[in-house]
mmCIF file of C-alpha atoms in Angstrom:
data_model
loop_
_atom_site.group_PDB
_atom_site.id
_atom_site.type_symbol
_atom_site.label_atom_id
_atom_site.label_comp_id
_atom_site.label_asym_id
_atom_site.label_seq_id
_atom_site.Cartn_x
_atom_site.Cartn_y
_atom_site.Cartn_z
ATOM 1 C CA MET A 6 0.000 0.000 0.000
ATOM 2 C CA LEU A 7 1.122 3.503 -0.776
ATOM 3 C CA PHE A 8 0.175 6.433 1.435
ATOM 4 C CA ALA A 9 0.784 9.917 0.040
ATOM 5 C CA PHE A 10 0.168 12.645 2.570
ATOM 6 C CA SER A 11 0.806 16.242 3.434
ATOM 7 C CA ILE A 12 0.735 17.493 7.014
ATOM 8 C CA ALA A 13 1.058 21.153 7.922
ATOM 9 C CA PRO A 14 0.279 23.411 10.852
ATOM 10 C CA SER A 15 -2.371 26.040 10.213
ATOM 11 C CA GLY A 16 0.048 28.847 10.981
ATOM 12 C CA SER A 17 3.680 29.701 11.470
ATOM 13 C CA ASP A 18 5.748 31.756 13.877
ATOM 14 C CA SER A 19 8.392 32.424 11.235
ATOM 15 C CA GLY A 20 8.533 35.833 9.624
ATOM 16 C CA ASP A 21 8.126 34.446 6.119
ATOM 17 C CA GLY A 22 5.249 32.071 6.932
ATOM 18 C CA SER A 23 7.359 28.960 6.446
ATOM 19 C CA VAL A 24 6.109 25.733 8.037
ATOM 20 C CA GLY A 25 9.316 23.854 7.223
ATOM 21 C CA ALA A 26 10.372 23.221 10.834
ATOM 22 C CA ALA A 27 7.047 21.582 11.718
ATOM 23 C CA VAL A 28 6.972 19.576 8.487
ATOM 24 C CA ALA A 29 10.527 18.397 9.202
ATOM 25 C CA GLU A 30 9.295 16.850 12.448
ATOM 26 C CA ALA A 31 6.673 14.866 10.527
ATOM 27 C CA VAL A 32 9.276 13.725 7.992
ATOM 28 C CA ARG A 33 11.583 12.704 10.852
ATOM 29 C CA VAL A 34 8.834 10.381 12.147
ATOM 30 C CA VAL A 35 8.425 8.885 8.675
ATOM 31 C CA ARG A 36 12.138 8.251 8.225
ATOM 32 C CA GLU A 37 12.477 6.744 11.691
ATOM 33 C CA SER A 38 9.639 4.321 10.849
ATOM 34 C CA GLY A 39 11.963 2.360 8.571
ATOM 35 C CA LEU A 40 9.309 2.126 5.849
ATOM 36 C CA PRO A 41 10.277 2.923 2.262
ATOM 37 C CA ASN A 42 9.534 6.624 1.783
ATOM 38 C CA GLU A 43 9.999 9.623 -0.440
ATOM 39 C CA THR A 44 9.495 13.298 0.321
ATOM 40 C CA THR A 45 8.826 15.846 -2.416
ATOM 41 C CA SER A 46 7.947 19.519 -2.267
ATOM 42 C CA MET A 47 4.258 18.793 -1.672
ATOM 43 C CA PHE A 48 3.857 15.255 -0.290
ATOM 44 C CA THR A 49 5.553 12.453 1.567
ATOM 45 C CA THR A 50 4.842 8.931 0.339
ATOM 46 C CA ILE A 51 5.370 5.769 2.349
ATOM 47 C CA GLU A 52 4.913 2.130 1.408
ATOM 48 C CA SER A 53 3.643 -0.378 3.949
ATOM 49 C CA GLU A 54 2.355 -3.918 3.869
ATOM 50 C CA THR A 55 -0.825 -3.143 5.804
ATOM 51 C CA TRP A 56 -3.336 -0.389 6.381
ATOM 52 C CA ASP A 57 -2.635 -0.370 10.132
ATOM 53 C CA GLU A 58 1.128 -0.086 9.683
ATOM 54 C CA GLY A 59 0.864 2.838 7.260
ATOM 55 C CA MET A 60 -1.830 4.684 9.200
ATOM 56 C CA ALA A 61 0.175 4.338 12.413
ATOM 57 C CA VAL A 62 3.038 6.245 10.790
ATOM 58 C CA VAL A 63 0.671 8.912 9.441
ATOM 59 C CA LYS A 64 -0.860 9.278 12.913
ATOM 60 C CA ARG A 65 2.544 9.669 14.584
ATOM 61 C CA ALA A 66 3.547 12.252 11.973
ATOM 62 C CA VAL A 67 0.359 14.228 12.629
ATOM 63 C CA GLU A 68 1.049 14.048 16.362
ATOM 64 C CA ALA A 69 4.552 15.448 15.775
ATOM 65 C CA VAL A 70 3.096 18.505 14.038
ATOM 66 C CA THR A 71 0.300 18.821 16.616
ATOM 67 C CA ALA A 72 3.014 19.145 19.262
ATOM 68 C CA VAL A 73 3.983 22.518 17.756
ATOM 69 C CA SER A 74 0.604 23.748 16.497
ATOM 70 C CA PRO A 75 -2.916 23.631 17.941
ATOM 71 C CA ARG A 76 -4.404 23.174 14.464
ATOM 72 C CA VAL A 77 -3.113 20.814 11.773
ATOM 73 C CA SER A 78 -4.126 20.064 8.195
ATOM 74 C CA LEU A 79 -3.815 16.550 6.719
ATOM 75 C CA VAL A 80 -4.275 15.575 3.070
ATOM 76 C CA LEU A 81 -4.140 11.805 2.526
ATOM 77 C CA LYS A 82 -4.332 9.601 -0.545
ATOM 78 C CA THR A 83 -3.786 5.837 -0.607
ATOM 79 C CA ASP A 84 -3.206 3.240 -3.305
ATOM 80 C CA ILE A 85 -4.591 -0.009 -1.933
ATOM 81 C CA ARG A 86 -3.334 -2.875 -4.100
ATOM 82 C CA PRO A 87 -2.937 -6.136 -2.172
ATOM 83 C CA GLY A 88 -0.154 -8.441 -3.265
ATOM 84 C CA TYR A 89 2.103 -5.734 -4.699
ATOM 85 C CA GLN A 90 5.333 -4.513 -3.118
ATOM 86 C CA GLY A 91 8.034 -2.131 -4.248
ATOM 87 C CA GLN A 92 5.486 0.134 -5.880
ATOM 88 C CA LEU A 93 7.071 3.349 -4.607
ATOM 89 C CA GLN A 94 9.596 3.024 -7.454
ATOM 90 C CA ALA A 95 7.854 0.535 -9.741
ATOM 91 C CA LYS A 96 4.942 2.836 -10.556
ATOM 92 C CA VAL A 97 7.355 5.576 -11.627
ATOM 93 C CA GLU A 98 9.448 3.095 -13.619
ATOM 94 C CA ARG A 99 6.354 1.981 -15.564
ATOM 95 C CA VAL A 100 5.557 5.578 -16.503
ATOM 96 C CA GLU A 101 9.177 6.195 -17.523
ATOM 97 C CA GLU A 102 9.032 3.083 -19.727
ATOM 98 C CA HIS A 103 6.000 4.513 -21.511
ATOM 99 C CA LEU A 104 7.788 7.842 -21.975
ATOM 100 C CA ARG A 105 10.693 6.002 -23.619
ATOM 101 C CA GLY A 106 8.186 4.460 -26.006
ATOM 102 C CA GLY A 107 8.493 0.945 -24.648
ATOM 103 C CA GLY A 108 5.169 0.613 -22.864
ATOM 104 C CA ALA A 109 2.218 -1.346 -24.150
#
């Protein structure tokens, strides 16, 4: 299962409105989980074998941001495909194959 999510506090104490410090705490939780993960400018994606395992990481990441902000926003999208692993890279590789003209 893939879980793509974005967690952010509703406000920021920084002069420029950046929420980077709070988001970094959420990403720290994700990386410490040991699950395959990727962070981009808008989302963090993790891959887990079960719903409970993935949601537990999302919950801990939300809690990390809640520790520094009384209000938190969460956007969550999942790809539930039992029996498939390694999809964090494989899905991208399939698209790249099509871009090279080799896809069916």
